Amino acid sequence: MATKKTKKLTTMAMLFALAIVLSFAESLVAPLFALPPGVKLGLGNIVVMYCMVYMGYGSAFQISALKGVFSFLTRGFTAGVLSFTGGVFSITIMYILKKLFKEKINYHTLSVFGALFHNIGQLTAFSVMFANAAPLAYLPVLTVSAVVMGIITGSTLKVVIPALKRL
């Protein structure tokens, strides 16, 4: 009989794989939407949000960190740092909001703030790495996209929660 630790490990492995598959699928469909540079749907973050809400902050951080490592291995140092930093900023704000508002906060709000802070984290990391604050001028575009994509991601999470709960 599998132990709790084994069940959690296998669940986390499946969730990580799902996050990677969703991120890959997103890269295939994103060109169809003619999105501005740097704007993504954030489908892989559905898994991160699920982990945070149902498995805890630590699990969400692990999935996000693994996504950063995967980005590093497949797309290089800069992509890895941006992915990791965006993930940390995103999870941190969602954790704070969840602690402050408990059950009063909905998936849409968590997702919008998560997307916004993911973008802020990436822009901050990019600006620090290249000693150039100019990319911060792109924040208004990414703020609008964070609201739109956050609503889409939050709505998607709400629809797929029943299937994810069965894991």
mmCIF file of C-alpha atoms in Angstrom:
data_model
loop_
_atom_site.group_PDB
_atom_site.id
_atom_site.type_symbol
_atom_site.label_atom_id
_atom_site.label_comp_id
_atom_site.label_asym_id
_atom_site.label_seq_id
_atom_site.Cartn_x
_atom_site.Cartn_y
_atom_site.Cartn_z
ATOM 1 C CA MET A 1 0.000 0.000 0.000
ATOM 2 C CA ALA A 2 1.333 3.397 -0.979
ATOM 3 C CA THR A 3 2.279 5.780 1.768
ATOM 4 C CA LYS A 4 1.088 9.381 1.999
ATOM 5 C CA LYS A 5 4.548 10.520 0.956
ATOM 6 C CA THR A 6 4.492 8.315 -2.144
ATOM 7 C CA LYS A 7 1.003 9.488 -3.092
ATOM 8 C CA LYS A 8 2.029 13.122 -2.749
ATOM 9 C CA LEU A 9 5.186 12.543 -4.801
ATOM 10 C CA THR A 10 3.296 10.841 -7.619
ATOM 11 C CA THR A 11 0.569 13.510 -7.560
ATOM 12 C CA MET A 12 3.191 16.253 -7.722
ATOM 13 C CA ALA A 13 4.936 14.486 -10.616
ATOM 14 C CA MET A 14 1.662 14.236 -12.535
ATOM 15 C CA LEU A 15 0.832 17.874 -11.818
ATOM 16 C CA PHE A 16 4.276 18.999 -12.951
ATOM 17 C CA ALA A 17 3.888 16.999 -16.155
ATOM 18 C CA LEU A 18 0.455 18.562 -16.673
ATOM 19 C CA ALA A 19 1.906 22.062 -16.151
ATOM 20 C CA ILE A 20 4.596 21.392 -18.759
ATOM 21 C CA VAL A 21 2.093 19.938 -21.252
ATOM 22 C CA LEU A 22 -0.221 22.929 -20.781
ATOM 23 C CA SER A 23 2.683 25.352 -21.242
ATOM 24 C CA PHE A 24 3.713 23.531 -24.415
ATOM 25 C CA ALA A 25 0.136 23.500 -25.732
ATOM 26 C CA GLU A 26 -0.049 27.213 -24.990
ATOM 27 C CA SER A 27 3.020 27.840 -27.143
ATOM 28 C CA LEU A 28 1.266 26.086 -30.034
ATOM 29 C CA VAL A 29 -2.012 28.008 -29.827
ATOM 30 C CA ALA A 30 -0.679 31.437 -28.795
ATOM 31 C CA PRO A 31 0.255 32.438 -32.383
ATOM 32 C CA LEU A 32 -3.387 31.921 -33.368
ATOM 33 C CA PHE A 33 -4.399 34.779 -31.056
ATOM 34 C CA ALA A 34 -1.783 37.266 -32.390
ATOM 35 C CA LEU A 35 -0.869 38.335 -28.858
ATOM 36 C CA PRO A 36 1.630 41.141 -28.209
ATOM 37 C CA PRO A 37 5.215 40.066 -27.455
ATOM 38 C CA GLY A 38 5.577 38.595 -23.962
ATOM 39 C CA VAL A 39 1.852 37.993 -23.499
ATOM 40 C CA LYS A 40 0.936 34.389 -22.762
ATOM 41 C CA LEU A 41 -2.237 32.610 -21.763
ATOM 42 C CA GLY A 42 -0.648 31.204 -18.592
ATOM 43 C CA LEU A 43 -2.282 27.778 -18.847
ATOM 44 C CA GLY A 44 0.546 26.097 -16.899
ATOM 45 C CA ASN A 45 -0.281 28.399 -14.001
ATOM 46 C CA ILE A 46 -3.650 26.711 -13.608
ATOM 47 C CA VAL A 47 -1.753 23.800 -12.082
ATOM 48 C CA VAL A 48 0.266 26.094 -9.822
ATOM 49 C CA MET A 49 -2.926 27.745 -8.551
ATOM 50 C CA TYR A 50 -4.532 24.367 -7.959
ATOM 51 C CA CYS A 51 -1.501 23.288 -5.942
ATOM 52 C CA MET A 52 -1.569 26.440 -3.855
ATOM 53 C CA VAL A 53 -5.289 26.241 -3.084
ATOM 54 C CA TYR A 54 -5.569 22.483 -2.522
ATOM 55 C CA MET A 55 -2.082 21.238 -1.654
ATOM 56 C CA GLY A 56 -0.475 24.259 -0.019
ATOM 57 C CA TYR A 57 2.035 26.971 -0.715
ATOM 58 C CA GLY A 58 5.002 24.589 -0.569
ATOM 59 C CA SER A 59 3.611 22.377 -3.316
ATOM 60 C CA ALA A 60 2.837 25.373 -5.517
ATOM 61 C CA PHE A 61 6.344 26.706 -4.993
ATOM 62 C CA GLN A 62 7.840 23.316 -5.896
ATOM 63 C CA ILE A 63 5.854 23.098 -9.140
ATOM 64 C CA SER A 64 6.764 26.673 -10.029
ATOM 65 C CA ALA A 65 10.457 26.089 -9.245
ATOM 66 C CA LEU A 66 10.428 22.940 -11.374
ATOM 67 C CA LYS A 67 8.868 24.923 -14.216
ATOM 68 C CA GLY A 68 11.751 27.391 -13.870
ATOM 69 C CA VAL A 69 14.317 24.587 -13.982
ATOM 70 C CA PHE A 70 12.571 23.091 -17.004
ATOM 71 C CA SER A 71 12.662 26.503 -18.745
ATOM 72 C CA PHE A 72 16.354 26.779 -17.926
ATOM 73 C CA LEU A 73 17.089 23.334 -19.358
ATOM 74 C CA THR A 74 15.022 23.780 -22.508
ATOM 75 C CA ARG A 75 15.318 27.515 -23.263
ATOM 76 C CA GLY A 76 18.381 28.754 -21.398
ATOM 77 C CA PHE A 77 19.484 30.814 -18.432
ATOM 78 C CA THR A 78 17.440 33.953 -19.064
ATOM 79 C CA ALA A 79 14.199 32.030 -19.614
ATOM 80 C CA GLY A 80 14.853 30.000 -16.466
ATOM 81 C CA VAL A 81 15.474 33.073 -14.318
ATOM 82 C CA LEU A 82 12.426 34.872 -15.710
ATOM 83 C CA SER A 83 10.210 31.841 -15.195
ATOM 84 C CA PHE A 84 11.443 31.273 -11.648
ATOM 85 C CA THR A 85 11.212 34.939 -10.639
ATOM 86 C CA GLY A 86 7.772 35.395 -12.162
ATOM 87 C CA GLY A 87 6.604 32.236 -10.407
ATOM 88 C CA VAL A 88 7.921 33.335 -7.015
ATOM 89 C CA PHE A 89 6.294 36.776 -7.286
ATOM 90 C CA SER A 90 3.026 35.201 -8.455
ATOM 91 C CA ILE A 91 2.834 32.558 -5.754
ATOM 92 C CA THR A 92 3.821 35.015 -3.048
ATOM 93 C CA ILE A 93 1.013 37.476 -3.852
ATOM 94 C CA MET A 94 -1.548 34.685 -4.192
ATOM 95 C CA TYR A 95 -0.426 33.228 -0.854
ATOM 96 C CA ILE A 96 -0.710 36.630 0.848
ATOM 97 C CA LEU A 97 -4.160 37.251 -0.638
ATOM 98 C CA LYS A 98 -5.350 33.756 0.305
ATOM 99 C CA LYS A 99 -4.127 34.255 3.895
ATOM 100 C CA LEU A 100 -5.707 37.704 4.178
ATOM 101 C CA PHE A 101 -9.066 36.925 2.583
ATOM 102 C CA LYS A 102 -9.302 33.150 3.169
ATOM 103 C CA GLU A 103 -12.446 31.750 1.501
ATOM 104 C CA LYS A 104 -13.720 35.218 0.493
ATOM 105 C CA ILE A 105 -11.298 35.454 -2.425
ATOM 106 C CA ASN A 106 -12.216 33.800 -5.714
ATOM 107 C CA TYR A 107 -10.128 32.103 -8.400
ATOM 108 C CA HIS A 108 -10.466 35.039 -10.764
ATOM 109 C CA THR A 109 -9.009 37.536 -8.300
ATOM 110 C CA LEU A 110 -6.195 35.183 -7.313
ATOM 111 C CA SER A 111 -5.438 34.487 -10.949
ATOM 112 C CA VAL A 112 -5.432 38.155 -12.022
ATOM 113 C CA PHE A 113 -3.099 39.144 -9.187
ATOM 114 C CA GLY A 114 -0.958 36.071 -9.830
ATOM 115 C CA ALA A 115 -0.647 36.993 -13.522
ATOM 116 C CA LEU A 116 0.082 40.639 -12.730
ATOM 117 C CA PHE A 117 2.799 39.805 -10.226
ATOM 118 C CA HIS A 118 4.236 37.148 -12.535
ATOM 119 C CA ASN A 119 4.716 39.909 -15.109
ATOM 120 C CA ILE A 120 6.136 42.306 -12.505
ATOM 121 C CA GLY A 121 8.564 39.622 -11.333
ATOM 122 C CA GLN A 122 9.742 38.911 -14.862
ATOM 123 C CA LEU A 123 10.158 42.599 -15.738
ATOM 124 C CA THR A 124 12.036 43.202 -12.488
ATOM 125 C CA ALA A 125 14.362 40.253 -13.100
ATOM 126 C CA PHE A 126 14.965 41.330 -16.685
ATOM 127 C CA SER A 127 15.708 44.903 -15.612
ATOM 128 C CA VAL A 128 18.157 43.729 -12.941
ATOM 129 C CA MET A 129 19.855 41.179 -15.214
ATOM 130 C CA PHE A 130 20.439 43.689 -17.986
ATOM 131 C CA ALA A 131 20.773 46.820 -15.789
ATOM 132 C CA ASN A 132 18.071 48.522 -17.805
ATOM 133 C CA ALA A 133 14.763 49.836 -16.468
ATOM 134 C CA ALA A 134 13.342 50.443 -19.976
ATOM 135 C CA PRO A 135 11.389 47.139 -20.032
ATOM 136 C CA LEU A 136 9.283 48.468 -17.138
ATOM 137 C CA ALA A 137 7.651 50.806 -19.676
ATOM 138 C CA TYR A 138 5.936 47.680 -21.056
ATOM 139 C CA LEU A 139 4.110 47.187 -17.742
ATOM 140 C CA PRO A 140 0.840 48.836 -18.916
ATOM 141 C CA VAL A 141 0.520 46.320 -21.782
ATOM 142 C CA LEU A 142 1.308 43.438 -19.442
ATOM 143 C CA THR A 143 -1.131 44.767 -16.828
ATOM 144 C CA VAL A 144 -4.016 44.696 -19.300
ATOM 145 C CA SER A 145 -2.966 41.237 -20.458
ATOM 146 C CA ALA A 146 -2.710 40.056 -16.831
ATOM 147 C CA VAL A 147 -6.320 41.041 -16.193
ATOM 148 C CA VAL A 148 -7.619 39.385 -19.359
ATOM 149 C CA MET A 149 -5.471 36.251 -19.109
ATOM 150 C CA GLY A 150 -6.001 36.048 -15.347
ATOM 151 C CA ILE A 151 -9.751 35.936 -15.857
ATOM 152 C CA ILE A 152 -9.352 33.240 -18.521
ATOM 153 C CA THR A 153 -7.007 31.201 -16.307
ATOM 154 C CA GLY A 154 -9.224 31.601 -13.237
ATOM 155 C CA SER A 155 -12.294 30.573 -15.244
ATOM 156 C CA THR A 156 -10.475 27.552 -16.639
ATOM 157 C CA LEU A 157 -9.376 26.495 -13.159
ATOM 158 C CA LYS A 158 -12.930 26.755 -11.895
ATOM 159 C CA VAL A 159 -14.136 24.498 -14.726
ATOM 160 C CA VAL A 160 -11.383 21.864 -14.351
ATOM 161 C CA ILE A 161 -11.331 21.704 -10.530
ATOM 162 C CA PRO A 162 -13.615 18.653 -10.424
ATOM 163 C CA ALA A 163 -11.226 16.677 -12.655
ATOM 164 C CA LEU A 164 -8.134 17.836 -10.764
ATOM 165 C CA LYS A 165 -9.707 16.981 -7.400
ATOM 166 C CA ARG A 166 -9.979 13.354 -8.519
ATOM 167 C CA LEU A 167 -6.173 13.211 -8.699
#
